[in-house]
Amino acid sequence: MENCIFCKIINGDIPAQRVYEDDDMLIIKDVNPQAEIHLLLLPKEHYADIEEMSDEQAQTLARCIKKLSGMTKQLGLEEGFRLVSNKGKHGCQSVGHLHIHILGGEQLGDRMA
Ligand code: 5GP
Ligand code: ZN
């Protein structure tokens, strides 16, 4: 997708700190971390959000999240983590390529907003 910053990162056109990659997804470090560990799970296929997501893309995303559950130790998240996906204006989504924030590495607050 042209002009999508996350597609450019996935394609290697823009540098990022890549922590994991497979055929379905790329996990990078967020450039502006909001927690001790702040990663972004990027499905490799471009779609803006869950509204645009096809059934097949939903299955892929489920596979990615399941895979993440087996990677907590290597990511330093064995004590727990929080997954967040912002959508649209009220959700303050700033990049129109679906992504899941992975937050952890410290005790997070018990409120989400
Ligand atoms: P959103 O606001 O859409 O939920 O999340 C977008 C996230 O992408 C933000 O946390 C922001 O810091 C991160 N981000 C934006 N541009 C870049 C970039 O070029 N590289 C990396 N690694 N993260 C980015
Ligand atoms: Zn994209």
Short mmCIF file of C-alpha atoms and ligand atoms in Angstrom, two decimals:
data_model
loop_
_atom_site.label_atom_id
_atom_site.label_comp_id
_atom_site.label_asym_id
_atom_site.label_seq_id
_atom_site.Cartn_x
_atom_site.Cartn_y
_atom_site.Cartn_z
CA MET A 1 0.00 0.00 0.00
CA GLU A 2 1.46 3.31 -1.10
CA ASN A 3 2.22 5.90 1.57
CA CYS A 4 1.57 3.51 4.43
CA ILE A 5 4.38 3.85 6.94
CA PHE A 6 3.90 0.31 8.29
CA CYS A 7 3.92 -1.21 4.78
CA LYS A 8 7.17 0.66 4.20
CA ILE A 9 8.62 -0.76 7.42
CA ILE A 10 7.43 -4.27 6.47
CA ASN A 11 9.05 -3.88 3.03
CA GLY A 12 12.28 -2.58 4.57
CA ASP A 13 11.98 0.87 2.98
CA ILE A 14 11.92 2.54 6.40
CA PRO A 15 14.14 1.23 9.20
CA ALA A 16 12.68 -0.11 12.44
CA GLN A 17 13.84 -2.24 15.32
CA ARG A 18 12.55 -5.61 14.21
CA VAL A 19 12.13 -8.15 16.99
CA TYR A 20 10.31 -10.97 15.17
CA GLU A 21 9.18 -11.76 11.66
CA ASP A 22 7.43 -14.59 9.86
CA ASP A 23 5.18 -14.93 6.81
CA ASP A 24 2.16 -13.47 8.63
CA MET A 25 3.53 -10.67 10.75
CA LEU A 26 6.32 -8.37 11.78
CA ILE A 27 6.86 -7.29 15.38
CA ILE A 28 8.78 -4.05 15.89
CA LYS A 29 9.64 -1.76 18.78
CA ASP A 30 7.40 1.31 18.93
CA VAL A 31 9.42 4.44 18.18
CA ASN A 32 7.66 6.31 21.02
CA PRO A 33 7.36 3.73 23.81
CA GLN A 34 4.54 4.11 26.35
CA ALA A 35 5.79 1.31 28.61
CA GLU A 36 9.10 -0.35 29.47
CA ILE A 37 8.38 -2.76 26.61
CA HIS A 38 6.21 -1.40 23.80
CA LEU A 39 6.01 -3.49 20.66
CA LEU A 40 3.78 -3.31 17.61
CA LEU A 41 2.42 -6.43 15.96
CA LEU A 42 1.92 -5.65 12.27
CA PRO A 43 0.11 -8.12 10.02
CA LYS A 44 2.03 -8.09 6.74
CA GLU A 45 -1.13 -7.61 4.70
CA HIS A 46 -2.39 -4.06 4.55
CA TYR A 47 -5.87 -3.31 5.88
CA ALA A 48 -6.88 -0.32 7.96
CA ASP A 49 -8.75 -1.88 10.86
CA ILE A 50 -11.07 -4.70 11.91
CA GLU A 51 -13.90 -3.22 9.84
CA GLU A 52 -11.84 -3.71 6.68
CA MET A 53 -10.56 -7.11 7.75
CA SER A 54 -11.59 -10.15 5.69
CA ASP A 55 -12.42 -13.51 7.26
CA GLU A 56 -9.07 -14.83 6.05
CA GLN A 57 -7.22 -11.86 7.53
CA ALA A 58 -9.08 -12.45 10.81
CA GLN A 59 -7.81 -16.04 10.84
CA THR A 60 -4.28 -14.83 10.18
CA LEU A 61 -4.50 -12.30 12.99
CA ALA A 62 -5.78 -14.97 15.38
CA ARG A 63 -2.81 -17.14 14.39
CA CYS A 64 -0.44 -14.23 15.11
CA ILE A 65 -1.91 -13.64 18.57
CA LYS A 66 -1.75 -17.34 19.35
CA LYS A 67 1.90 -17.36 18.26
CA LEU A 68 2.58 -14.35 20.47
CA SER A 69 1.36 -16.33 23.47
CA GLY A 70 4.23 -18.75 22.92
CA MET A 71 6.86 -16.01 22.62
CA THR A 72 6.37 -14.20 25.92
CA LYS A 73 9.66 -15.35 27.43
CA GLN A 74 11.80 -14.30 24.46
CA LEU A 75 10.03 -10.92 24.41
CA GLY A 76 10.48 -10.30 28.17
CA LEU A 77 6.74 -10.46 28.77
CA GLU A 78 6.49 -13.53 30.98
CA GLU A 79 4.97 -11.51 33.85
CA GLY A 80 2.09 -10.42 31.62
CA PHE A 81 1.26 -7.80 29.03
CA ARG A 82 -1.55 -5.74 27.52
CA LEU A 83 -2.75 -5.82 23.93
CA VAL A 84 -4.34 -2.65 22.53
CA SER A 85 -5.60 -1.87 19.04
CA ASN A 86 -6.76 1.69 18.49
CA LYS A 87 -9.49 2.23 15.90
CA GLY A 88 -10.67 5.45 14.30
CA LYS A 89 -10.96 8.95 15.70
CA HIS A 90 -12.20 8.17 19.21
CA GLY A 91 -9.63 5.40 19.49
CA CYS A 92 -6.88 7.84 18.38
CA GLN A 93 -5.66 5.54 15.62
CA SER A 94 -2.84 7.42 13.90
CA VAL A 95 -1.61 4.81 11.40
CA GLY A 96 -4.17 3.26 9.04
CA HIS A 97 -2.65 -0.21 8.93
CA LEU A 98 -4.07 -2.51 11.57
CA HIS A 99 -1.64 -3.00 14.39
CA ILE A 100 -1.69 -4.32 17.92
CA HIS A 101 0.24 -2.57 20.65
CA ILE A 102 1.97 -4.99 23.02
CA LEU A 103 2.72 -3.28 26.32
CA GLY A 104 4.56 -4.76 29.29
CA GLY A 105 7.91 -5.14 30.99
CA GLU A 106 6.58 -3.34 34.07
CA GLN A 107 3.44 -3.15 36.22
CA LEU A 108 0.81 -1.39 34.10
CA GLY A 109 -2.01 0.70 35.58
CA ASP A 110 -5.34 -0.99 36.26
CA ARG A 111 -7.19 1.51 34.08
CA MET A 112 -6.90 1.52 30.31
CA ALA A 113 -7.62 5.18 29.64
P1 5GP B 1 -1.80 4.26 16.83
O1 5GP B 1 -1.73 5.67 17.34
O2 5GP B 1 -2.23 4.24 15.37
O3 5GP B 1 -2.58 3.32 17.67
O4 5GP B 1 -0.34 3.69 16.90
C1 5GP B 1 0.67 4.03 16.02
C2 5GP B 1 1.97 3.77 16.72
O5 5GP B 1 2.98 3.71 15.74
C3 5GP B 1 2.37 4.86 17.71
O6 5GP B 1 2.54 4.28 19.01
C4 5GP B 1 3.67 5.41 17.16
O7 5GP B 1 4.61 5.72 18.15
C5 5GP B 1 4.15 4.28 16.27
N1 5GP B 1 4.93 4.71 15.11
C6 5GP B 1 4.59 5.70 14.24
N2 5GP B 1 5.54 5.81 13.29
C7 5GP B 1 6.48 4.87 13.57
C8 5GP B 1 7.71 4.50 12.95
O8 5GP B 1 8.13 5.06 11.92
N3 5GP B 1 8.40 3.49 13.52
C9 5GP B 1 7.97 2.85 14.64
N4 5GP B 1 8.76 1.87 15.10
N5 5GP B 1 6.82 3.17 15.25
C10 5GP B 1 6.08 4.17 14.73
ZN ZN B 2 0.07 -0.72 5.28
#
